[in-house]
mmCIF file of C-alpha atoms in Angstrom:
data_model
loop_
_atom_site.group_PDB
_atom_site.id
_atom_site.type_symbol
_atom_site.label_atom_id
_atom_site.label_comp_id
_atom_site.label_asym_id
_atom_site.label_seq_id
_atom_site.Cartn_x
_atom_site.Cartn_y
_atom_site.Cartn_z
ATOM 1 C CA UNK C 342 -4.323 -24.283 13.640
ATOM 2 C CA UNK C 343 -6.037 -21.197 11.727
ATOM 3 C CA UNK C 344 -4.707 -20.849 8.612
ATOM 4 C CA UNK C 345 -1.223 -18.219 9.613
ATOM 5 C CA UNK C 346 -0.316 -20.508 11.467
ATOM 6 C CA UNK C 347 0.438 -22.907 8.890
ATOM 7 C CA UNK C 348 2.904 -21.315 7.164
ATOM 8 C CA UNK C 349 6.059 -22.602 6.222
ATOM 9 C CA UNK C 350 8.972 -21.029 7.942
ATOM 10 C CA UNK C 351 11.716 -23.295 6.606
ATOM 11 C CA UNK C 352 12.705 -25.373 3.561
ATOM 12 C CA UNK C 353 13.087 -28.638 3.733
ATOM 13 C CA UNK C 354 15.569 -30.624 3.687
ATOM 14 C CA UNK C 355 14.487 -33.056 -0.007
ATOM 15 C CA UNK C 356 14.016 -30.130 -1.163
ATOM 16 C CA UNK C 357 17.056 -27.585 -0.187
ATOM 17 C CA UNK C 358 19.671 -31.033 -1.048
ATOM 18 C CA UNK C 359 17.641 -31.557 -4.167
ATOM 19 C CA UNK C 360 18.130 -26.885 -5.228
ATOM 20 C CA UNK C 361 21.068 -27.020 -3.535
ATOM 21 C CA UNK C 362 23.445 -27.291 -6.936
ATOM 22 C CA UNK C 363 20.855 -25.247 -8.443
ATOM 23 C CA UNK C 364 21.525 -22.393 -7.028
ATOM 24 C CA UNK C 365 23.237 -19.243 -7.060
ATOM 25 C CA UNK C 366 22.158 -16.894 -5.048
ATOM 26 C CA UNK C 367 18.964 -16.055 -2.569
ATOM 27 C CA UNK C 368 17.352 -12.639 -2.050
ATOM 28 C CA UNK C 369 14.653 -11.984 0.255
ATOM 29 C CA UNK C 370 11.543 -9.929 -0.853
ATOM 30 C CA UNK C 371 10.230 -7.883 0.729
ATOM 31 C CA UNK C 372 6.455 -8.333 1.636
ATOM 32 C CA UNK C 373 5.690 -4.551 -0.008
ATOM 33 C CA UNK C 374 7.921 -5.357 -3.340
ATOM 34 C CA UNK C 375 5.530 -8.764 -2.962
ATOM 35 C CA UNK C 376 2.916 -6.648 -2.482
ATOM 36 C CA UNK C 377 3.580 -4.135 -5.082
ATOM 37 C CA UNK C 378 3.964 -7.311 -7.786
ATOM 38 C CA UNK C 379 0.704 -8.912 -7.092
ATOM 39 C CA UNK C 380 -1.242 -5.153 -8.294
ATOM 40 C CA UNK C 381 1.047 -5.161 -11.322
ATOM 41 C CA UNK C 382 -0.475 -8.635 -12.793
ATOM 42 C CA UNK C 383 -3.359 -8.101 -12.106
ATOM 43 C CA UNK C 384 -3.603 -4.598 -13.144
ATOM 44 C CA UNK C 385 -1.329 -5.046 -16.159
ATOM 45 C CA UNK C 386 -1.538 -8.674 -16.872
ATOM 46 C CA UNK C 387 -5.023 -9.463 -15.343
ATOM 47 C CA UNK C 388 -3.876 -11.933 -13.151
ATOM 48 C CA UNK C 389 -4.340 -13.504 -10.288
ATOM 49 C CA UNK C 390 -1.313 -14.852 -8.316
ATOM 50 C CA UNK C 391 -0.224 -15.804 -5.079
ATOM 51 C CA UNK C 392 2.844 -13.601 -2.998
ATOM 52 C CA UNK C 393 4.980 -17.163 -2.643
ATOM 53 C CA UNK C 394 4.498 -16.963 -6.863
ATOM 54 C CA UNK C 395 4.920 -13.832 -7.360
ATOM 55 C CA UNK C 396 8.397 -13.087 -5.757
ATOM 56 C CA UNK C 397 10.793 -13.273 -8.661
ATOM 57 C CA UNK C 398 8.887 -11.159 -10.525
ATOM 58 C CA UNK C 399 9.240 -8.503 -6.631
ATOM 59 C CA UNK C 400 13.191 -8.965 -6.304
ATOM 60 C CA UNK C 401 12.731 -8.224 -10.453
ATOM 61 C CA UNK C 402 10.352 -5.002 -9.570
ATOM 62 C CA UNK C 403 12.244 -4.839 -6.484
ATOM 63 C CA UNK C 404 15.855 -3.780 -8.603
ATOM 64 C CA UNK C 405 17.392 -7.315 -6.327
ATOM 65 C CA UNK C 406 18.892 -9.166 -9.241
ATOM 66 C CA UNK C 407 20.963 -6.484 -10.857
ATOM 67 C CA UNK C 408 23.138 -8.945 -12.685
ATOM 68 C CA UNK C 409 20.025 -9.606 -14.844
ATOM 69 C CA UNK C 410 19.654 -5.725 -15.308
ATOM 70 C CA UNK C 411 18.819 -5.213 -19.669
ATOM 71 C CA UNK C 412 18.930 -9.515 -19.902
ATOM 72 C CA UNK C 413 15.951 -11.450 -21.467
ATOM 73 C CA UNK C 414 14.468 -12.975 -18.393
ATOM 74 C CA UNK C 415 11.571 -15.679 -17.590
ATOM 75 C CA UNK C 416 10.522 -16.064 -14.429
ATOM 76 C CA UNK C 417 8.213 -18.851 -12.915
ATOM 77 C CA UNK C 418 4.885 -17.136 -12.036
ATOM 78 C CA UNK C 419 2.792 -20.046 -9.879
ATOM 79 C CA UNK C 420 -0.102 -19.635 -7.835
ATOM 80 C CA UNK C 421 -3.862 -18.280 -7.482
ATOM 81 C CA UNK C 422 -4.530 -20.210 -4.373
ATOM 82 C CA UNK C 423 -4.936 -16.452 -2.762
ATOM 83 C CA UNK C 424 -7.948 -16.203 -0.771
ATOM 84 C CA UNK C 425 -10.074 -12.783 -1.769
ATOM 85 C CA UNK C 426 -9.907 -10.818 2.370
ATOM 86 C CA UNK C 427 -5.788 -11.664 1.546
ATOM 87 C CA UNK C 428 -5.731 -10.423 -1.961
ATOM 88 C CA UNK C 429 -7.615 -7.185 -1.420
ATOM 89 C CA UNK C 430 -4.768 -6.472 1.378
ATOM 90 C CA UNK C 431 -2.503 -7.396 -0.958
ATOM 91 C CA UNK C 432 -4.210 -4.747 -3.745
ATOM 92 C CA UNK C 433 -4.534 -2.163 -0.796
ATOM 93 C CA UNK C 434 -1.171 -2.127 0.492
ATOM 94 C CA UNK C 435 0.455 -2.746 -3.614
ATOM 95 C CA UNK C 436 -1.180 0.960 -3.346
ATOM 96 C CA UNK C 437 0.072 2.415 -1.246
ATOM 97 C CA UNK C 438 3.657 1.567 -1.749
ATOM 98 C CA UNK C 439 2.827 2.270 -4.992
ATOM 99 C CA UNK C 440 2.051 6.410 -3.953
ATOM 100 C CA UNK C 441 -1.544 5.771 -4.918
ATOM 101 C CA UNK C 442 -3.258 5.481 -1.681
ATOM 102 C CA UNK C 443 -3.029 7.942 0.877
ATOM 103 C CA UNK C 444 -4.299 8.050 4.792
ATOM 104 C CA UNK C 445 -4.308 10.661 6.647
ATOM 105 C CA UNK C 446 -5.576 12.212 9.788
ATOM 106 C CA UNK C 447 -6.559 15.976 9.692
ATOM 107 C CA UNK C 448 -8.722 18.094 12.116
ATOM 108 C CA UNK C 449 -11.143 20.340 10.158
ATOM 109 C CA UNK C 450 -13.964 23.326 11.759
ATOM 110 C CA UNK C 451 -17.165 20.997 13.415
ATOM 111 C CA UNK C 452 -19.365 23.660 11.883
ATOM 112 C CA UNK C 453 -22.034 23.401 9.328
ATOM 113 C CA UNK C 454 -19.258 23.739 5.835
ATOM 114 C CA UNK C 455 -16.206 22.205 8.195
ATOM 115 C CA UNK C 456 -17.043 18.161 6.214
ATOM 116 C CA UNK C 457 -17.275 19.976 3.234
ATOM 117 C CA UNK C 458 -14.058 22.327 3.352
ATOM 118 C CA UNK C 459 -12.379 18.846 3.113
ATOM 119 C CA UNK C 460 -15.006 15.800 0.312
ATOM 120 C CA UNK C 461 -14.429 19.911 -1.382
ATOM 121 C CA UNK C 462 -10.991 19.918 -1.524
ATOM 122 C CA UNK C 463 -9.927 16.836 -1.926
ATOM 123 C CA UNK C 464 -11.953 16.570 -4.503
ATOM 124 C CA UNK C 465 -10.732 19.609 -6.448
ATOM 125 C CA UNK C 466 -7.680 18.393 -6.615
ATOM 126 C CA UNK C 467 -8.837 14.960 -8.387
ATOM 127 C CA UNK C 468 -8.695 12.640 -5.418
ATOM 128 C CA UNK C 469 -10.359 9.426 -4.259
ATOM 129 C CA UNK C 470 -11.891 9.152 -1.128
ATOM 130 C CA UNK C 471 -12.056 5.476 -0.318
ATOM 131 C CA UNK C 472 -13.035 5.921 3.795
ATOM 132 C CA UNK C 473 -13.803 8.076 6.027
ATOM 133 C CA UNK C 474 -14.505 9.073 9.914
ATOM 134 C CA UNK C 475 -14.872 11.819 12.199
ATOM 135 C CA UNK C 476 -14.034 11.464 16.299
ATOM 136 C CA UNK C 477 -15.205 13.978 17.563
ATOM 137 C CA UNK C 478 -14.253 12.746 21.478
ATOM 138 C CA UNK C 479 -10.224 11.582 20.791
ATOM 139 C CA UNK C 480 -9.994 15.758 19.511
ATOM 140 C CA UNK C 481 -9.930 17.830 23.129
ATOM 141 C CA UNK C 482 -7.836 20.994 22.439
ATOM 142 C CA UNK C 483 -11.129 22.345 20.450
ATOM 143 C CA UNK C 484 -14.641 21.859 21.892
ATOM 144 C CA UNK C 485 -15.554 23.764 18.037
ATOM 145 C CA UNK C 486 -12.939 21.533 15.553
ATOM 146 C CA UNK C 487 -13.471 18.118 14.987
ATOM 147 C CA UNK C 488 -10.313 15.503 13.660
ATOM 148 C CA UNK C 489 -11.382 13.331 10.341
ATOM 149 C CA UNK C 490 -8.818 10.330 9.830
ATOM 150 C CA UNK C 491 -9.215 9.652 5.123
ATOM 151 C CA UNK C 492 -8.429 7.433 3.524
ATOM 152 C CA UNK C 493 -7.687 8.604 -0.325
ATOM 153 C CA UNK C 494 -6.897 6.928 -3.814
ATOM 154 C CA UNK C 495 -4.990 9.027 -5.852
ATOM 155 C CA UNK C 496 -4.319 8.425 -9.643
ATOM 156 C CA UNK C 497 0.460 8.376 -8.784
ATOM 157 C CA UNK C 498 3.041 8.937 -6.417
ATOM 158 C CA UNK C 499 3.432 12.653 -8.531
ATOM 159 C CA UNK C 500 -0.580 12.912 -7.436
ATOM 160 C CA UNK C 501 -0.157 12.611 -3.555
ATOM 161 C CA UNK C 502 2.767 15.000 -3.830
ATOM 162 C CA UNK C 503 0.008 17.471 -5.151
ATOM 163 C CA UNK C 504 -2.769 15.967 -2.781
ATOM 164 C CA UNK C 505 0.131 16.523 0.143
ATOM 165 C CA UNK C 506 0.648 19.785 -0.477
ATOM 166 C CA UNK C 507 -2.915 20.968 -1.346
ATOM 167 C CA UNK C 508 -4.088 19.851 2.164
ATOM 168 C CA UNK C 509 -1.524 21.402 4.445
ATOM 169 C CA UNK C 510 -2.025 24.435 2.790
ATOM 170 C CA UNK C 511 -5.777 24.882 3.157
ATOM 171 C CA UNK C 512 -5.279 23.089 6.205
ATOM 172 C CA UNK C 513 -3.664 24.161 9.644
ATOM 173 C CA UNK C 514 -2.985 20.743 10.851
ATOM 174 C CA UNK C 515 -2.641 17.396 9.823
ATOM 175 C CA UNK C 516 -0.714 14.056 9.802
ATOM 176 C CA UNK C 517 0.168 12.004 6.923
ATOM 177 C CA UNK C 518 -0.162 8.200 7.757
ATOM 178 C CA UNK C 519 2.231 4.947 6.122
ATOM 179 C CA UNK C 520 4.543 5.116 4.311
ATOM 180 C CA UNK C 521 6.760 8.136 3.601
ATOM 181 C CA UNK C 522 8.910 6.847 0.183
ATOM 182 C CA UNK C 523 6.938 5.323 -2.956
ATOM 183 C CA UNK C 524 8.730 3.678 -6.436
ATOM 184 C CA UNK C 525 7.929 5.401 -9.502
ATOM 185 C CA UNK C 526 9.752 3.750 -11.602
ATOM 186 C CA UNK C 527 8.766 0.488 -11.904
#
């Protein structure tokens, strides 16, 4: 079996029987919250922790345990057994969940200076281009235009909104891809 087929799908009987009398509450943590918790640990604590070892922090950061608000809380962080490819995905998803990664398509002139106008707009707005691809074949409406797919990194969710406004002001056809809401309070 491949690594992604070996996931634990249910709590084992012995583990359940042992833990049951000690557990007060069980919550479900989203993949988005786990990715954001992994990102925060790396950025702030310089600690790499796998997804299953960070769920407690993710639950706290996501506000799933309001009864603990204002209290001193200890959560266990364990397990650094995370594949580098998976870690990279988690970091990108964490950036997106945090509102610091913006993916979009935009239509620009397919002439000298067309791509330059886009890259200069992004540079002037302070966004960092992570990935860019222009697609001529799939834009059927205008033979003198090209669709450009971009992924840019921003400073925070507020900066992302500024970049979005700049793009929609400077270009007629812009479509944003990905998360529609971003947490700014974690």
